[in-house]
Amino acid sequence: MAHHVVIVGAGFGGLEAARRLDDGDGEVKVTLVDRQNYHLFQPLLYQVATAGLSPGDIASPIRSLVAMHHDVEVRMGDVTAVDLAKKQVVVDGSPVAYDSLILAAGVRHSYFGKPQWEGDAPGLKTLDDALEIRRRVLLAFEHAEREDDPARRAAWLTFVVVGGGPTGVELAGAISELARFTVAKDFRRFDPRTAKVVLVEANARVLSAFDTGLSGKARASLERLHVDVRLQTRVLDVTGEGVTLPDGFLPARTVLWAAGVEAPPLARTLGVELDRSGRVKVDADLSIPGHPEAYVIGDLACFTLPDGSTLPGLAPVAVQQGRHVATTIHAQLSGRPRQPFEYVDKGIMATVGRASGIAQSGPLRLSGMLGWLAWLFIHILFLIGFRNRVLVLFQWAWAWFTYGRSARLITGTTPVPPPGMTGATPSKPAEPVTR
Amino acid sequence: MAHHVVIVGAGFGGLEAARRLDDGDGEVKVTLVDRQNYHLFQPLLYQVATAGLSPGDIASPIRSLVAMHHDVEVRMGDVTAVDLAKKQVVVDGSPVAYDSLILAAGVRHSYFGKPQWEGDAPGLKTLDDALEIRRRVLLAFEHAEREDDPARRAAWLTFVVVGGGPTGVELAGAISELARFTVAKDFRRFDPRTAKVVLVEANARVLSAFDTGLSGKARASLERLHVDVRLQTRVLDVTGEGVTLPDGFLPARTVLWAAGVEAPPLARTLGVELDRSGRVKVDADLSIPGHPEAYVIGDLACFTLPDGSTLPGLAPVAVQQGRHVATTIHAQLSGRPRQPFEYVDKGIMATVGRASGIAQSGPLRLSGMLGWLAWLFIHILFLIGFRNRVLVLFQWAWAWFTYGRSARLITGTTPVPPPGMTGATPSKPAEPVTR
């Protein structure tokens, strides 16, 4: 009887674990469960949200990615609970038993106790989130074209991004470029270059995971792109009309949230110790304390380093953890001892707009064009699947020379609500129109 | 005061008219109204529905396409009525006056008086239709993987396409290839090559616009792809469980509709003579009888030839009509007489699967690989925008060698309903799940 490993989540960590576990000798049988049928290259999600890439460019069907791993079975479904005592997970209401469990379910965005802000300030974690943000950003320009009142038009042309981490910085830079270059000639009644992008960050600097010098350079790059960077600023309220900041109300019809993450409710069903944002505290070998057969990896894991800090939610962390757990399970089946997990930090990087980025790796510091090229190289290198890599490179080369953003499609629930609606019920989504 | 032309619809005809009307001297001002923000290359829509292309590959933002035409203003909105007497259209509830009107609103699919079939047998006219069909086709395989009962699994693996015109033939061929090649190795509990694609056509042959020889070759190509072609067969009923044909009930969880078209309700607001499918009967110069300033072009126009037949709903017809009306309006403004419209028929073509097609132009007849290459060449040539052209060519080259279909993403309303639901409420869409 093969050792049955259930993996929850086919992100970077889950996928790596699944591939490493399948050794072809049938000793291990893997069930890889995900809510979606695709693996998502999350670091480029902001490109979909800002119409630079299409969903198909950054997502690959999970089944294709493990098609050659015959001991891996993919199941599309929603895991709603874990019973550590009975060693089973609940997938769409049905129990599935496991011998080993790898929880790699990721995190979602968090509104710091203000879940009511979500409707007016969507976050960016899934492909559907990205398409919704793209829809809102593109529709804002359409509304501006129809609006005659200057103040109301200005509100449609103000984009507030909350959170100055990599996602917030990338979104703010890309929206500013979209307005100033891509759609600059598309409208007749206003100049899209008058659009205002405001990046709000509670800390004293953006990209605080980087050292002070690089983070200052990123801020300068943002300001060159005409992004209004507001540091040490907290958002006090969000409505469909705008945001309230300490210095007053800022009218803005498009607010995007990139300010924090929290664990999904699934983590609470474990009944074990969680950290403040709901992540699961794990032992040195990534297992849940007291449950050596259940592991948590990736963004959902709270892994504490000797200095008391915890590992950040980055793709390389997830991949290395996925690999480590696969090794641990193989070791256990061969009667070898477990090893503690050690993260090999190869560095971090972020991009600001179309030709500027920062990268830091050991003593190395890159910024500007060089930082951007490093970012581009690494991201293309790790983009899943050869075809996507070539396609994305081509689209970027094209976009770089033309400032074009080809995926400027408003899809999903329908278009512009009638003029009467725009002022009246701002925070209610438009009714889908039957076509 | 410039002559104000309102164009309803930015399809092939509307877009061509807008571009031709803008002569740069400010004599004419054009308002181009469309419900969507993009122009759609409809002949390739079936490729999006079968996961071969991404939406962005076959759609371009309308504003970009006319950005250099400064006398053209784009308005995203829904035209719900036309008042020919007052010379105005109603856009999202507000009247817009015109001097000349060009109606190019297209048609939608028709269920021959059975609108209740639409939920269980979606048609393919819009990008959102294509994404819905893609979702259903891909989810059917996911359901089959979860289903243990052989009869119920077979129903998930049976795809019925109603209508043997170009769209139906293209869909049937592409779905069969998807099952037999692309996802052949993706599932563990069944062999996707056992999937059954049934093409139902009421006439005695498929692609009846072509001559008998070519249409027979297309049928042979379909059968080589294991498509079960049922000619002279009418669909008597459609439910979420399958279709009723004259010889009995065929269990099939995925039914697609490609069988007929009808004009949108907008046409009825004109109060003029319509043909059986609601298209507007036009004069020799494409104007509405009695309203020389109002023209109808493209699929919505019923243009009668001297032999009593009417022009088919094809892109070249729409483009030539758009050009003709632009010329007529310019002539009228310069005091020159109107000319009747004459269609220059350059031929028709269709494709069946990845390397077979048929084309007929004057005395020329092409089929097989040669027909497919002709089809490919013409479609790439006319695909709007250089970038899309290169991208699509690349994706096809890639897909041709690998049988891959890269856009296999299930997006939109969520995934697989819990197992209990699949048998119980087949025709009700799954509830969106909060994530």
Tab-separated table of C-alpha atoms in Angstrom, chain A residues 44-55 57-58 130-131 134 138 174-175 177-178 182 391-400 403-409, chain B residues 56-57 387 391:
chain	number	residue	atom	x	y	z
A	44	LEU	CA	3.421	38.694	-12.339
A	45	LEU	CA	-0.205	38.965	-11.286
A	46	TYR	CA	0.061	42.772	-11.185
A	47	GLN	CA	0.796	42.670	-14.929
A	48	VAL	CA	-2.595	41.064	-15.555
A	49	ALA	CA	-4.256	43.599	-13.265
A	50	THR	CA	-2.758	46.419	-15.320
A	51	ALA	CA	-3.494	44.879	-18.747
A	52	GLY	CA	0.108	44.115	-19.649
A	53	LEU	CA	-0.290	40.345	-19.769
A	54	SER	CA	-3.197	37.995	-20.398
A	55	PRO	CA	-4.289	35.455	-17.768
A	57	ASP	CA	0.472	34.075	-19.923
A	58	ILE	CA	0.991	33.600	-16.201
A	130	ALA	CA	-6.553	40.660	-11.220
A	131	LEU	CA	-9.320	40.677	-13.829
A	134	ARG	CA	-8.195	45.496	-14.602
A	138	LEU	CA	-10.051	50.551	-17.392
A	174	ALA	CA	2.098	50.270	-13.827
A	175	ILE	CA	-1.122	52.290	-13.481
A	177	GLU	CA	2.480	54.282	-16.973
A	178	LEU	CA	-0.834	53.042	-18.323
A	182	THR	CA	-0.617	53.588	-23.092
A	391	LEU	CA	5.423	34.627	-25.105
A	392	VAL	CA	5.877	36.870	-22.107
A	393	LEU	CA	9.318	37.943	-23.254
A	394	PHE	CA	7.890	38.803	-26.652
A	395	GLN	CA	5.021	40.766	-25.152
A	396	TRP	CA	7.362	42.672	-22.914
A	397	ALA	CA	9.755	43.500	-25.702
A	398	TRP	CA	6.794	44.703	-27.722
A	399	ALA	CA	5.319	46.693	-24.857
A	400	TRP	CA	8.675	48.163	-24.018
A	403	TYR	CA	4.273	51.407	-24.429
A	404	GLY	CA	1.318	49.268	-25.517
A	405	ARG	CA	-0.649	47.157	-23.127
A	406	SER	CA	-2.440	44.647	-25.221
A	407	ALA	CA	-4.765	43.030	-22.726
A	408	ARG	CA	-6.897	46.148	-22.226
A	409	LEU	CA	-10.168	44.241	-22.250
B	56	GLY	CA	-6.373	39.307	-25.573
B	57	ASP	CA	-5.165	37.573	-28.732
B	387	ARG	CA	1.223	42.436	-32.448
B	391	LEU	CA	1.456	36.378	-31.229
